Structures are given as structure tokens and as C-alpha cells.
PDB file of C-alpha atoms in Angstrom:
ATOM      1  CA  MET A  15      55.358  33.055 -32.656  1.00  0.00           C
ATOM      2  CA  ILE A  16      55.413  30.202 -35.144  1.00  0.00           C
ATOM      3  CA  ARG A  17      58.607  28.712 -33.754  1.00  0.00           C
ATOM      4  CA  LEU A  18      58.340  29.925 -30.175  1.00  0.00           C
ATOM      5  CA  LEU A  19      57.064  26.690 -28.647  1.00  0.00           C
ATOM      6  CA  GLY A  20      59.849  24.695 -30.218  1.00  0.00           C
ATOM      7  CA  PHE A  21      62.477  27.085 -28.894  1.00  0.00           C
ATOM      8  CA  TRP A  22      61.006  26.992 -25.382  1.00  0.00           C
ATOM      9  CA  VAL A  23      61.325  23.234 -25.207  1.00  0.00           C
ATOM     10  CA  LEU A  24      64.740  23.338 -26.869  1.00  0.00           C
ATOM     11  CA  ALA A  25      66.093  25.680 -24.209  1.00  0.00           C
ATOM     12  CA  LEU A  26      65.000  23.267 -21.506  1.00  0.00           C
ATOM     13  CA  LEU A  27      66.499  20.309 -23.328  1.00  0.00           C
ATOM     14  CA  LEU A  28      69.878  21.969 -23.667  1.00  0.00           C
ATOM     15  CA  ALA A  29      69.749  22.979 -20.003  1.00  0.00           C
ATOM     16  CA  GLY A  30      69.477  19.327 -19.021  1.00  0.00           C
ATOM     17  CA  CYS A  31      65.771  18.695 -19.523  1.00  0.00           C
ATOM     18  CA  SER A  32      65.178  17.395 -15.983  1.00  0.00           C
ATOM     19  CA  SER A  33      62.806  20.310 -15.293  1.00  0.00           C
ATOM     20  CA  THR A  34      60.411  19.009 -17.934  1.00  0.00           C
ATOM     21  CA  SER A  35      60.336  15.470 -16.617  1.00  0.00           C
ATOM     22  CA  PRO A  36      57.566  14.699 -14.110  1.00  0.00           C
ATOM     23  CA  SER A  37      59.283  11.423 -13.277  1.00  0.00           C
ATOM     24  CA  ASN A  38      62.347  13.293 -11.994  1.00  0.00           C
ATOM     25  CA  THR A  39      61.059  16.412 -10.291  1.00  0.00           C
ATOM     26  CA  GLY A  40      57.304  16.104 -10.157  1.00  0.00           C
ATOM     27  CA  ILE A  41      54.694  18.122 -12.015  1.00  0.00           C
ATOM     28  CA  LYS A  42      54.876  21.838 -11.282  1.00  0.00           C
ATOM     29  CA  TYR A  43      51.318  22.882 -10.537  1.00  0.00           C
ATOM     30  CA  LYS A  44      50.119  26.239  -9.202  1.00  0.00           C
ATOM     31  CA  THR A  45      46.698  26.537  -7.608  1.00  0.00           C
ATOM     32  CA  ALA A  46      44.295  29.480  -7.744  1.00  0.00           C
ATOM     33  CA  THR A  47      41.730  30.655  -5.217  1.00  0.00           C
ATOM     34  CA  PRO A  48      38.309  28.968  -5.215  1.00  0.00           C
ATOM     35  CA  GLU A  49      36.792  32.271  -6.350  1.00  0.00           C
ATOM     36  CA  VAL A  50      39.043  32.557  -9.397  1.00  0.00           C
ATOM     37  CA  ASN A  51      38.497  28.916 -10.349  1.00  0.00           C
ATOM     38  CA  GLU A  52      34.725  29.304 -10.033  1.00  0.00           C
ATOM     39  CA  GLN A  53      34.758  32.431 -12.216  1.00  0.00           C
ATOM     40  CA  ALA A  54      36.700  30.588 -14.911  1.00  0.00           C
ATOM     41  CA  ARG A  55      34.507  27.481 -14.640  1.00  0.00           C
ATOM     42  CA  ASN A  56      31.374  29.587 -15.083  1.00  0.00           C
ATOM     43  CA  ALA A  57      32.830  31.293 -18.174  1.00  0.00           C
ATOM     44  CA  ILE A  58      33.667  27.903 -19.722  1.00  0.00           C
ATOM     45  CA  THR A  59      30.202  26.533 -18.915  1.00  0.00           C
ATOM     46  CA  GLN A  60      28.517  29.575 -20.446  1.00  0.00           C
ATOM     47  CA  CYS A  61      30.579  29.367 -23.644  1.00  0.00           C
ATOM     48  CA  PHE A  62      30.600  25.633 -24.255  1.00  0.00           C
ATOM     49  CA  GLY A  63      26.977  24.752 -23.572  1.00  0.00           C
ATOM     50  CA  SER A  64      24.542  23.227 -26.045  1.00  0.00           C
ATOM     51  CA  ASN A  65      24.248  26.450 -28.103  1.00  0.00           C
ATOM     52  CA  VAL A  66      27.771  27.719 -28.683  1.00  0.00           C
ATOM     53  CA  SER A  67      27.871  31.265 -30.047  1.00  0.00           C
ATOM     54  CA  TRP A  68      30.382  34.063 -30.410  1.00  0.00           C
ATOM     55  CA  ASP A  69      28.356  36.303 -28.065  1.00  0.00           C
ATOM     56  CA  LYS A  70      28.814  33.771 -25.270  1.00  0.00           C
ATOM     57  CA  CYS A  71      32.503  33.144 -25.959  1.00  0.00           C
ATOM     58  CA  ASP A  72      34.041  36.352 -27.305  1.00  0.00           C
ATOM     59  CA  SER A  73      35.542  37.462 -23.987  1.00  0.00           C
ATOM     60  CA  LEU A  74      37.283  34.076 -23.636  1.00  0.00           C
ATOM     61  CA  LEU A  75      38.849  34.327 -27.094  1.00  0.00           C
ATOM     62  CA  THR A  76      40.199  37.878 -27.160  1.00  0.00           C
ATOM     63  CA  THR A  77      43.844  36.865 -26.774  1.00  0.00           C
ATOM     64  CA  ALA A  78      46.076  34.375 -28.599  1.00  0.00           C
ATOM     65  CA  VAL A  79      44.963  30.774 -28.106  1.00  0.00           C
ATOM     66  CA  THR A  80      47.211  27.762 -28.607  1.00  0.00           C
ATOM     67  CA  ILE A  81      45.420  24.832 -30.265  1.00  0.00           C
ATOM     68  CA  GLY A  82      47.188  21.688 -29.093  1.00  0.00           C
ATOM     69  CA  PRO A  83      47.898  18.799 -31.495  1.00  0.00           C
ATOM     70  CA  GLY A  84      45.014  16.621 -30.320  1.00  0.00           C
ATOM     71  CA  LEU A  85      42.392  19.312 -30.841  1.00  0.00           C
ATOM     72  CA  TRP A  86      43.972  20.450 -34.097  1.00  0.00           C
ATOM     73  CA  ASN A  87      43.788  16.879 -35.385  1.00  0.00           C
ATOM     74  CA  ASP A  88      40.076  16.873 -34.518  1.00  0.00           C
ATOM     75  CA  ILE A  89      39.144  20.068 -36.352  1.00  0.00           C
ATOM     76  CA  LYS A  90      41.789  20.683 -39.030  1.00  0.00           C
ATOM     77  CA  ASP A  91      39.618  19.505 -41.941  1.00  0.00           C
ATOM     78  CA  HIS A  92      36.514  21.470 -41.005  1.00  0.00           C
ATOM     79  CA  PRO A  93      35.296  23.730 -43.862  1.00  0.00           C
ATOM     80  CA  ALA A  94      35.196  26.782 -41.579  1.00  0.00           C
ATOM     81  CA  LEU A  95      38.987  26.674 -41.379  1.00  0.00           C
ATOM     82  CA  LYS A  96      39.559  26.687 -45.128  1.00  0.00           C
ATOM     83  CA  GLY A  97      41.738  29.663 -46.025  1.00  0.00           C
ATOM     84  CA  ILE A  98      42.481  30.486 -42.380  1.00  0.00           C
ATOM     85  CA  THR A  99      46.202  31.012 -41.821  1.00  0.00           C
ATOM     86  CA  PHE A 100      46.753  30.223 -38.164  1.00  0.00           C
ATOM     87  CA  GLY A 101      50.197  30.467 -36.658  1.00  0.00           C
ATOM     88  CA  VAL A 102      51.919  27.067 -36.544  1.00  0.00           C
ATOM     89  CA  GLY A 103      52.940  25.583 -33.210  1.00  0.00           C
ATOM     90  CA  HIS A 104      55.431  22.723 -32.949  1.00  0.00           C
ATOM     91  CA  PHE A 105      55.210  20.607 -29.804  1.00  0.00           C
ATOM     92  CA  ASN A 106      58.317  18.619 -28.948  1.00  0.00           C
ATOM     93  CA  ILE A 107      57.871  16.167 -26.091  1.00  0.00           C
ATOM     94  CA  PRO A 108      61.070  14.715 -24.552  1.00  0.00           C
ATOM     95  CA  ILE A 109      61.147  10.917 -24.345  1.00  0.00           C
ATOM     96  CA  GLY A 110      63.617   8.706 -22.571  1.00  0.00           C
ATOM     97  CA  GLN A 111      66.525   9.593 -20.312  1.00  0.00           C
ATOM     98  CA  PRO A 112      68.627  11.436 -21.149  1.00  0.00           C
ATOM     99  CA  SER A 113      66.031  13.192 -23.278  1.00  0.00           C
ATOM    100  CA  ARG A 114      67.861  13.454 -26.575  1.00  0.00           C
ATOM    101  CA  ARG A 115      64.877  12.242 -28.573  1.00  0.00           C
ATOM    102  CA  MET A 116      61.415  13.717 -28.867  1.00  0.00           C
ATOM    103  CA  LEU A 117      57.968  13.120 -30.229  1.00  0.00           C
ATOM    104  CA  SER A 118      57.147  16.061 -32.480  1.00  0.00           C
ATOM    105  CA  MET A 119      53.516  17.067 -33.093  1.00  0.00           C
ATOM    106  CA  GLU A 120      51.932  20.084 -34.721  1.00  0.00           C
ATOM    107  CA  GLY A 121      49.194  22.445 -33.571  1.00  0.00           C
ATOM    108  CA  ARG A 122      48.050  25.960 -34.367  1.00  0.00           C
ATOM    109  CA  ILE A 123      47.880  29.410 -32.765  1.00  0.00           C
ATOM    110  CA  VAL A 124      44.801  31.629 -32.992  1.00  0.00           C
ATOM    111  CA  GLN A 125      46.052  35.171 -33.526  1.00  0.00           C
ATOM    112  CA  ASN A 126      43.047  37.402 -34.263  1.00  0.00           C
ATOM    113  CA  GLU A 127      39.256  37.608 -34.164  1.00  0.00           C
ATOM    114  CA  THR A 128      38.745  36.181 -37.661  1.00  0.00           C
ATOM    115  CA  GLU A 129      40.725  33.087 -36.702  1.00  0.00           C
ATOM    116  CA  ALA A 130      38.983  32.904 -33.310  1.00  0.00           C
ATOM    117  CA  ARG A 131      35.533  32.938 -34.917  1.00  0.00           C
ATOM    118  CA  ALA A 132      36.511  30.204 -37.384  1.00  0.00           C
ATOM    119  CA  PHE A 133      38.056  28.181 -34.557  1.00  0.00           C
ATOM    120  CA  LEU A 134      34.875  28.427 -32.493  1.00  0.00           C
ATOM    121  CA  THR A 135      32.721  27.429 -35.473  1.00  0.00           C
ATOM    122  CA  ALA A 136      34.850  24.334 -36.058  1.00  0.00           C
ATOM    123  CA  ILE A 137      34.720  23.366 -32.377  1.00  0.00           C
ATOM    124  CA  SER A 138      30.952  23.800 -32.080  1.00  0.00           C
ATOM    125  CA  ALA A 139      30.397  21.663 -35.194  1.00  0.00           C
ATOM    126  CA  THR A 140      32.877  18.946 -34.186  1.00  0.00           C
ATOM    127  CA  PHE A 141      31.840  18.352 -30.578  1.00  0.00           C
ATOM    128  CA  GLN A 142      28.410  17.785 -29.115  1.00  0.00           C
ATOM    129  CA  PHE A 143      28.214  19.915 -25.989  1.00  0.00           C
ATOM    130  CA  ALA A 144      25.653  19.297 -23.275  1.00  0.00           C
ATOM    131  CA  GLU A 145      23.384  22.054 -21.999  1.00  0.00           C
ATOM    132  CA  LYS A 146      25.340  21.854 -18.759  1.00  0.00           C
ATOM    133  CA  PRO A 147      28.756  20.509 -19.762  1.00  0.00           C
ATOM    134  CA  VAL A 148      30.842  18.512 -17.322  1.00  0.00           C
ATOM    135  CA  VAL A 149      33.730  20.823 -16.401  1.00  0.00           C
ATOM    136  CA  ARG A 150      36.141  18.981 -14.123  1.00  0.00           C
ATOM    137  CA  ASN A 151      39.680  19.140 -12.813  1.00  0.00           C
ATOM    138  CA  LEU A 152      42.494  17.372 -14.665  1.00  0.00           C
ATOM    139  CA  THR A 153      43.311  13.814 -13.671  1.00  0.00           C
ATOM    140  CA  GLU A 154      46.884  13.015 -12.653  1.00  0.00           C
ATOM    141  CA  GLU A 155      47.466  11.352 -16.024  1.00  0.00           C
ATOM    142  CA  GLU A 156      46.166  14.415 -17.861  1.00  0.00           C
ATOM    143  CA  LYS A 157      48.437  16.642 -15.794  1.00  0.00           C
ATOM    144  CA  ARG A 158      51.380  14.425 -16.707  1.00  0.00           C
ATOM    145  CA  ILE A 159      50.568  14.630 -20.421  1.00  0.00           C
ATOM    146  CA  TYR A 160      50.054  18.390 -20.404  1.00  0.00           C
ATOM    147  CA  TRP A 161      53.153  18.978 -18.296  1.00  0.00           C
ATOM    148  CA  ALA A 162      55.261  17.064 -20.808  1.00  0.00           C
ATOM    149  CA  MET A 163      54.150  19.445 -23.572  1.00  0.00           C
ATOM    150  CA  ILE A 164      54.858  22.791 -21.901  1.00  0.00           C
ATOM    151  CA  PRO A 165      58.024  24.475 -20.570  1.00  0.00           C
ATOM    152  CA  PHE A 166      56.268  26.223 -17.682  1.00  0.00           C
ATOM    153  CA  PRO A 167      54.184  25.199 -14.642  1.00  0.00           C
ATOM    154  CA  ILE A 168      50.563  24.182 -15.046  1.00  0.00           C
ATOM    155  CA  GLU A 169      48.647  27.004 -13.432  1.00  0.00           C
ATOM    156  CA  GLU A 170      45.000  27.155 -12.432  1.00  0.00           C
ATOM    157  CA  PRO A 171      42.395  27.918 -13.603  1.00  0.00           C
ATOM    158  CA  VAL A 172      42.687  24.858 -15.835  1.00  0.00           C
ATOM    159  CA  PHE A 173      39.854  22.418 -16.521  1.00  0.00           C
ATOM    160  CA  VAL A 174      38.652  19.632 -18.800  1.00  0.00           C
ATOM    161  CA  ILE A 175      35.311  19.666 -20.587  1.00  0.00           C
ATOM    162  CA  ASP A 176      34.458  15.969 -20.447  1.00  0.00           C
ATOM    163  CA  GLY A 177      32.053  14.765 -23.114  1.00  0.00           C
ATOM    164  CA  GLY A 178      32.913  11.071 -22.975  1.00  0.00           C
ATOM    165  CA  GLN A 179      34.093  10.954 -26.590  1.00  0.00           C
ATOM    166  CA  TYR A 180      36.310  13.967 -25.985  1.00  0.00           C
ATOM    167  CA  ALA A 181      38.204  15.520 -23.095  1.00  0.00           C
ATOM    168  CA  LEU A 182      38.916  19.148 -23.942  1.00  0.00           C
ATOM    169  CA  LEU A 183      41.664  20.805 -21.964  1.00  0.00           C
ATOM    170  CA  VAL A 184      40.897  24.479 -21.320  1.00  0.00           C
ATOM    171  CA  ASP A 185      43.742  26.443 -19.733  1.00  0.00           C
ATOM    172  CA  ILE A 186      42.691  29.907 -18.597  1.00  0.00           C
ATOM    173  CA  SER A 187      44.785  33.035 -18.201  1.00  0.00           C
ATOM    174  CA  MET A 188      43.362  35.723 -15.914  1.00  0.00           C
ATOM    175  CA  LYS A 189      43.977  39.239 -17.236  1.00  0.00           C
ATOM    176  CA  GLU A 190      42.771  42.095 -15.027  1.00  0.00           C
ATOM    177  CA  GLY A 191      40.337  39.718 -13.392  1.00  0.00           C
ATOM    178  CA  VAL A 192      38.847  38.488 -16.686  1.00  0.00           C
ATOM    179  CA  PRO A 193      39.294  34.874 -17.863  1.00  0.00           C
ATOM    180  CA  HIS A 194      40.766  34.261 -21.317  1.00  0.00           C
ATOM    181  CA  ILE A 195      41.519  30.911 -22.950  1.00  0.00           C
ATOM    182  CA  PHE A 196      45.255  30.482 -23.251  1.00  0.00           C
ATOM    183  CA  TRP A 197      45.488  26.866 -24.438  1.00  0.00           C
ATOM    184  CA  MET A 198      43.054  24.197 -25.646  1.00  0.00           C
ATOM    185  CA  ASP A 199      43.621  20.577 -26.559  1.00  0.00           C
ATOM    186  CA  ASP A 200      41.806  17.256 -26.650  1.00  0.00           C
ATOM    187  CA  PHE A 201      43.300  14.449 -24.590  1.00  0.00           C
ATOM    188  CA  VAL A 202      41.270  11.906 -26.576  1.00  0.00           C
ATOM    189  CA  GLY A 203      42.369  13.418 -29.896  1.00  0.00           C
ATOM    190  CA  LEU A 204      46.016  13.243 -28.824  1.00  0.00           C
ATOM    191  CA  LYS A 205      45.876   9.466 -29.145  1.00  0.00           C
ATOM    192  CA  SER A 206      45.425   9.701 -32.913  1.00  0.00           C
ATOM    193  CA  ALA A 207      47.301  12.950 -33.636  1.00  0.00           C
ATOM    194  CA  PRO A 208      50.134  12.584 -36.174  1.00  0.00           C
ATOM    195  CA  GLN A 209      53.558  12.441 -34.541  1.00  0.00           C
ATOM    196  CA  ARG A 210      57.115  11.668 -35.460  1.00  0.00           C
ATOM    197  CA  GLU A 211      60.212  10.897 -33.467  1.00  0.00           C
ATOM    198  CA  GLN A 212      63.296  13.043 -33.941  1.00  0.00           C
ATOM    199  CA  THR A 213      66.545  13.960 -32.215  1.00  0.00           C
ATOM    200  CA  VAL A 214      67.468  17.299 -30.671  1.00  0.00           C
ATOM    201  CA  ASP A 215      69.898  17.887 -33.556  1.00  0.00           C
ATOM    202  CA  GLN A 216      67.125  17.312 -36.086  1.00  0.00           C
ATOM    203  CA  MET A 217      64.878  19.775 -34.300  1.00  0.00           C
ATOM    204  CA  LEU A 218      67.687  22.340 -34.225  1.00  0.00           C
ATOM    205  CA  LYS A 219      68.119  21.992 -37.960  1.00  0.00           C
ATOM    206  CA  GLU A 220      64.389  22.461 -38.614  1.00  0.00           C
ATOM    207  CA  LEU A 221      64.097  25.483 -36.349  1.00  0.00           C
ATOM    208  CA  SER A 222      67.033  27.162 -38.078  1.00  0.00           C
ATOM    209  CA  LYS A 223      65.315  27.078 -41.472  1.00  0.00           C
TER     210      LYS A 223
END
């Protein structure tokens, strides 16, 4: 799991990389029914209100959750995460054409309940959530950014919790009719997240270690 994200992107790069480029083929985006989207929106609103608690969020955090590099940069130094050994996710974003260079950023992967509880504690302490949070659709720019980071279509339900000083991406996976958080990031935090530029060959070398 630690290296999986890097290998996903690598496979697309070696296949030609055009499928990951919104400028070439357009963003691949799959819609859900209004009923499914509303169910997911309600679950997000219930969890991320002014009083965040495990009881309100546990059903959303019962499966593995990818913490994108922007959100990880926001919360990584929180005391609740001390001693927590999340899985490590490497995000390699193709740049230029042909895409033989990438921006590499690092996130984390929540793998169990202990990690999920610590993750939720860090989030609730880092962000000030409103009693009725603004849960909106992604803008076109946000879709473009998210699409560049993943080797699969963006698929609803997917929303942003917009707090002005943060814009938390919440990507939901529906399992047997129940919403679970699959991926979270912060579009605002991405602007200051550590990143480095590297070539495909450099990434290959790192992934082989």
C-alpha cells in the first residue's frame, strides 16, 4: 500500500501519460444520482459540524482513507499524530509534455481505527468547522488539480467543505449503500505542501528501493 499510488501513476506515465492529462483528453468525471449525492452530503455535514466526534464520523472512517499532501501538510505536526505510523503515499503529478518530469509530494494512508481516531482528532483541532458547514461541488480548477493526482476517474459523491481558510476535498466511496471517505485533501494546503521535481527514472529508482 505504501508504494501503490506511485506505481499507479508510473504505469500511466509509461503507457504514454495522455490519459492523465486534462489538457489532452479532458477530465474523466462520473456522476452519481441526486439521492446518492444527498446521502453522502448529509453524512459529511453530520460529521464535520461544529462538534466533531467519533460517534458522528465512525461510519465514514471504517475503510482506508488517503490523506492527500495538502491536508497532511496541515495536520502532520499535531500532537495527536505522535507515534502514529500511517501508511505513506507518494503523489507524482506529471508536468509538461511529454510528461517525463513530475512534482512529487507526500501524504499518508489511514489503515485502522486507531489511526482514524487520531486523524479525526487532528482535523477537528486544526480546522474550525461551522455548525452547518458549506459542502459544495468541486470547481473546475479543483477538478483539474485532483484529476492530475489520481490515475482513475473522479467519481461522485465528491465534495468540498469550504471554510474560507481551507477547502477540504472529501471523496466518498459507496459500499453497500453506505458512504465511506476514500480520499481527503486540502486545496488551500496544497499551495504550501512540500514538493520536489523529479524525472520518471528517478521515481523508478526510488520505488525499487
